[in-house]
CSV table of C-alpha atoms in Angstrom, one decimal:
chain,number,residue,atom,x,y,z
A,5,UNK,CA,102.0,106.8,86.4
A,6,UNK,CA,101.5,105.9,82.9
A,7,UNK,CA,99.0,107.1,80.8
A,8,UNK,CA,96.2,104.6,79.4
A,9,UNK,CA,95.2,105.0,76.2
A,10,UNK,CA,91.0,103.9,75.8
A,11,UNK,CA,89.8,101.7,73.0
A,12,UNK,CA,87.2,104.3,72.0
A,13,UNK,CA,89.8,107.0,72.4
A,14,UNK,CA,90.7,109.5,68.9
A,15,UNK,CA,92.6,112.5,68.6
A,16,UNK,CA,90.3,114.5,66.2
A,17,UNK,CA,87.7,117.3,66.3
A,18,UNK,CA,85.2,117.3,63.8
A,19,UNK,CA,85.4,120.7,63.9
A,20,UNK,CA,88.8,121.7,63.1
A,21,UNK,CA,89.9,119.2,60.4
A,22,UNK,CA,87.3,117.2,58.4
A,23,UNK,CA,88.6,113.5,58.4
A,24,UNK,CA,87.4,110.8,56.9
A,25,UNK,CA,89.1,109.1,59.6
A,26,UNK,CA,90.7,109.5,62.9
A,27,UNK,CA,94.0,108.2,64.2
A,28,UNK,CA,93.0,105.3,66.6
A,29,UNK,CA,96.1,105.6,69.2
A,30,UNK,CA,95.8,102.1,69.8
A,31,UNK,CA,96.1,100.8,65.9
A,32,UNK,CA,99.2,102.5,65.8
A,33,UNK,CA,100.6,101.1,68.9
A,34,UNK,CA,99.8,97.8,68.1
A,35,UNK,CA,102.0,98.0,64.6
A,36,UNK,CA,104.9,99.7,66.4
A,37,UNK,CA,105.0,97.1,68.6
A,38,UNK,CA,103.7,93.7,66.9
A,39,UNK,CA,105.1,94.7,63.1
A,40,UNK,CA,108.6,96.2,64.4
A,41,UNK,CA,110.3,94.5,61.1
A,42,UNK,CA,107.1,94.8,58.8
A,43,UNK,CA,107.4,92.0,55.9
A,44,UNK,CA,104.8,94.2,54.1
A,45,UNK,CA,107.3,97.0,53.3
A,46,UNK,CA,111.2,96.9,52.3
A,47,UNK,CA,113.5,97.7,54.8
A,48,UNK,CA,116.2,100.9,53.6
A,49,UNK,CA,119.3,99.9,55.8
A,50,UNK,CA,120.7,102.9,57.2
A,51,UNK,CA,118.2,104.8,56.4
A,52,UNK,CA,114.9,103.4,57.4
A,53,UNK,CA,113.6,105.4,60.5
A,54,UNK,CA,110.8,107.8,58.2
A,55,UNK,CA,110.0,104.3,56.4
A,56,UNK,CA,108.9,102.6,60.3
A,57,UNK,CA,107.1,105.7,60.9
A,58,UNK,CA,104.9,106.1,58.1
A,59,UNK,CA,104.4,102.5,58.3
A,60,UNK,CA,102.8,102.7,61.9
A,61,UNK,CA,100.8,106.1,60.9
A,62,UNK,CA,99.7,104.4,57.5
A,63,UNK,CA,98.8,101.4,59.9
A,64,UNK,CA,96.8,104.0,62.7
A,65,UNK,CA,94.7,105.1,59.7
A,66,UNK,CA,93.5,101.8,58.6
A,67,UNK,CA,96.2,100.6,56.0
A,68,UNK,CA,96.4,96.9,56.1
A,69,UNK,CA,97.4,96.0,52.4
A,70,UNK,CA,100.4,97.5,51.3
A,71,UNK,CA,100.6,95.2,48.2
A,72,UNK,CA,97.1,97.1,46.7
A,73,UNK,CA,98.7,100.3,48.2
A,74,UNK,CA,95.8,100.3,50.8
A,75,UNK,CA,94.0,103.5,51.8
A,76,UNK,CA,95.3,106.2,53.1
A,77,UNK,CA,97.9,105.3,50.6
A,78,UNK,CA,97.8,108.2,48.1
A,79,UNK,CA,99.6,108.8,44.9
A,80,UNK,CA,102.4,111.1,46.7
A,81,UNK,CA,102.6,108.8,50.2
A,82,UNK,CA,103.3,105.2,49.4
A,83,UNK,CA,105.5,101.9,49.2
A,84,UNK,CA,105.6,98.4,49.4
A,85,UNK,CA,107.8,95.5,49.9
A,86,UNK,CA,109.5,96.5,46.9
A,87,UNK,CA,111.0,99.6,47.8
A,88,UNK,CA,108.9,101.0,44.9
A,89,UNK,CA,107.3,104.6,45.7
A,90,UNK,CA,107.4,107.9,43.3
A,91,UNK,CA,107.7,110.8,46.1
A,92,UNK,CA,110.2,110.7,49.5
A,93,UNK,CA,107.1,111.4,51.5
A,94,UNK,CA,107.1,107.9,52.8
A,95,UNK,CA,111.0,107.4,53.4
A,96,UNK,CA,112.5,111.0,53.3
A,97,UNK,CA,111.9,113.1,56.6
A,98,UNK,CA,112.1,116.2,56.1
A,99,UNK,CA,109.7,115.7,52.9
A,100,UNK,CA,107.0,113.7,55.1
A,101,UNK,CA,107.9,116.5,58.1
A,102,UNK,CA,107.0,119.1,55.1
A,103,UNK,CA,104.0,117.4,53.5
A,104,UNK,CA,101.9,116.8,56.3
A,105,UNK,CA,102.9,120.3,57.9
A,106,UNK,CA,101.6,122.0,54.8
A,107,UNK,CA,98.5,119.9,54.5
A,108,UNK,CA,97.5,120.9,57.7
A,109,UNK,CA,98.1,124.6,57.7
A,110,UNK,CA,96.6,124.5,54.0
A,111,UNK,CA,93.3,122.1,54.8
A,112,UNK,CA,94.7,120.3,51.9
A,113,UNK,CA,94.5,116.3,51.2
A,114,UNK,CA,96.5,113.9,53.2
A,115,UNK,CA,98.2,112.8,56.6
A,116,UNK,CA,98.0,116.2,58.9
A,117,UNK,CA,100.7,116.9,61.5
A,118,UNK,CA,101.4,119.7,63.5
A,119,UNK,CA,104.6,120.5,64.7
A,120,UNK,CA,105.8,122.1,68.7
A,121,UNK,CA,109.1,122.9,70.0
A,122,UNK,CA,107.2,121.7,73.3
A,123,UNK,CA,106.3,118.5,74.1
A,124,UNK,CA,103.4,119.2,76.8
A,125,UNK,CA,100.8,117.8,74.3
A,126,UNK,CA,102.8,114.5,72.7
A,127,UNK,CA,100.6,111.5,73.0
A,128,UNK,CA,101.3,107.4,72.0
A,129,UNK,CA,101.4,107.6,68.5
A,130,UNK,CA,102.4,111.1,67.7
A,131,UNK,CA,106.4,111.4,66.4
A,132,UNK,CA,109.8,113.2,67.1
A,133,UNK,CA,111.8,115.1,64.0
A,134,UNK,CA,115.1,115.4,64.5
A,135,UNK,CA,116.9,117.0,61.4
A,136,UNK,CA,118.1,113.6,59.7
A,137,UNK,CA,116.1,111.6,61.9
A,138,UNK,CA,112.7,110.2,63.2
A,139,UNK,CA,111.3,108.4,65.8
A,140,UNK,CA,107.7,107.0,66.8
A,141,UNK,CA,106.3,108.0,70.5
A,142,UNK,CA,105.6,104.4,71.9
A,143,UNK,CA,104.5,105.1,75.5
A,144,UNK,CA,104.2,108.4,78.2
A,145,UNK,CA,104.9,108.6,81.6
A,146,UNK,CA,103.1,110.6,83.9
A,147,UNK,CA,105.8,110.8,86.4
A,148,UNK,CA,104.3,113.8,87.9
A,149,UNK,CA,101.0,113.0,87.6
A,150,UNK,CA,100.3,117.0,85.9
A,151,UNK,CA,98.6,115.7,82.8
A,152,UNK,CA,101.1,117.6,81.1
A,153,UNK,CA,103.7,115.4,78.5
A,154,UNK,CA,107.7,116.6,80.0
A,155,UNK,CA,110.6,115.5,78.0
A,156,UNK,CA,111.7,112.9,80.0
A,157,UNK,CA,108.4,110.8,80.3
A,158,UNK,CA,108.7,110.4,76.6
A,159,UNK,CA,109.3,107.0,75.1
A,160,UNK,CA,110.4,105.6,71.4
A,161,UNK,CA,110.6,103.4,69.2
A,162,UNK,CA,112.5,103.8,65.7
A,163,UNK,CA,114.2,102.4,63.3
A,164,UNK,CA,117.7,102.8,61.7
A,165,UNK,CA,119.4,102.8,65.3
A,166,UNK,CA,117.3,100.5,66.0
A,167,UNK,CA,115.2,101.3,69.7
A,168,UNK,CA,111.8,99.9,71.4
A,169,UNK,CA,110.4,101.5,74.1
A,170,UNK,CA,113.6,103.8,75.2
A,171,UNK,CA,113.6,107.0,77.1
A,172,UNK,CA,113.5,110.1,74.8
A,173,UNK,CA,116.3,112.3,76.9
A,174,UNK,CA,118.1,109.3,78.1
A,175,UNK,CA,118.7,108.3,74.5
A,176,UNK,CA,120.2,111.7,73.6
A,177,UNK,CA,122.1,112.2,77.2
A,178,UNK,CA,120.1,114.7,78.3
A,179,UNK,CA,120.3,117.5,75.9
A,180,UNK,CA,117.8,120.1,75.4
A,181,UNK,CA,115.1,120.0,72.4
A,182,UNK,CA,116.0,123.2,71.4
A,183,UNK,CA,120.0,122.5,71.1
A,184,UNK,CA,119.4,119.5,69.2
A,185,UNK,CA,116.2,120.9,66.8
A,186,UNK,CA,113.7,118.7,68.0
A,187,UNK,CA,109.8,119.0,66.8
A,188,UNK,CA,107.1,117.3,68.8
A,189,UNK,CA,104.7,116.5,65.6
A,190,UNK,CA,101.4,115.5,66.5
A,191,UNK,CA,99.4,113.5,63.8
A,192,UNK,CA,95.9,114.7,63.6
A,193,UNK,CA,94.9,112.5,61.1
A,194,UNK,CA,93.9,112.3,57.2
A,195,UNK,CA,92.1,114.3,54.9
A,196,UNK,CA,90.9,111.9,51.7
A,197,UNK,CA,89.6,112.5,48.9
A,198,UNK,CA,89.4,109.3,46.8
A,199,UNK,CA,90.2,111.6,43.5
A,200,UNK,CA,93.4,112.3,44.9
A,201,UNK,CA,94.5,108.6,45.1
């Protein structure tokens, strides 16, 4: 069974996190999807998987104009069609993987993720780390109809080696998570202040 992702549907509690926005699953879908090669946003060759990702989170949270470097843009998570951008937040990941990390065990400004070894919680739009390499969770399976996200019903999409839509542990030939230093990041959403822009 695959799990269906409502129009009305957010990830956030008020409670925990205060957002001026929440990520709308479907948003971020759409761009993975719909904008796989965005023209808003240079392409880095070899190196362009933490580029697609921020793209489709920056696109989940509202962004639409990359060219006016659109909220949630900030002045430490940006780019735009001309590679320009003054941090490796947006392309490097291990600094996006340590940026939103830290804003979200600090309450501090910005895109919040928080990272599991497991994957039981993953949802559509949520991402993989693998040291060197990212990739964007496009669809869940519910093979076993538990409710609970296994490592097999994940699916991707990512750039550099490029992939749409593929099996998470088919892709790596069935190796563990643990053995190959996978983090199951889920994207909470964005804290904004517009003073930090």
């Amino acid at each position: 069974m695959v799990r269906q992702l409502q129009d009305t549907g957010k990830r956030c509690s008020g409670g925990q996190l205060f957002y001026e926005q929440c990520t709308t699953r479907w948003s971020i879908i759409r761009l993975a999807f719909t904008n796989y090669n965005n023209s808003q946003f240079k392409a880095y060759g070899d190196t362009d998987c933490q580029n697609y990702v921020s793209q489709a989170i920056w696109y989940g949270l509202g962004g639409r104009d990359s060219s006016s470097k659109d909220y949630p843009m900030r002045r430490d998570w940006w780019a735009n069609t001309k590679g320009e951008t003054n941090t490796w937040n947006w392309t490097g990941t291990k600094y996006f993987f340590n940026w939103i990390t830290y804003n979200d065990a600090n309450e501090d400004y910005g895109i919040h993720g928080r990272e599991s070894k497991k994957p039981n919680l993953i949802e559509i739009g949520d991402y993989i780390y693998v040291p060197g390499h990212v990739m964007f969770v496009t669809r869940v399976d519910d093979d076993n109809d538990n409710s609970i996200t296994d490592y097999e019903e994940i699916y991707i999409s990512a750039h550099t080696n490029n992939q749409k839509d593929k099996n998470l542990k088919a892709l790596y030939g069935g190796a563990s998570p643990d053995k190959l230093g996978m983090k199951f990041v889920f994207i909470y959403g964005n804290k904004w202040n517009v003073e930090e822009y």
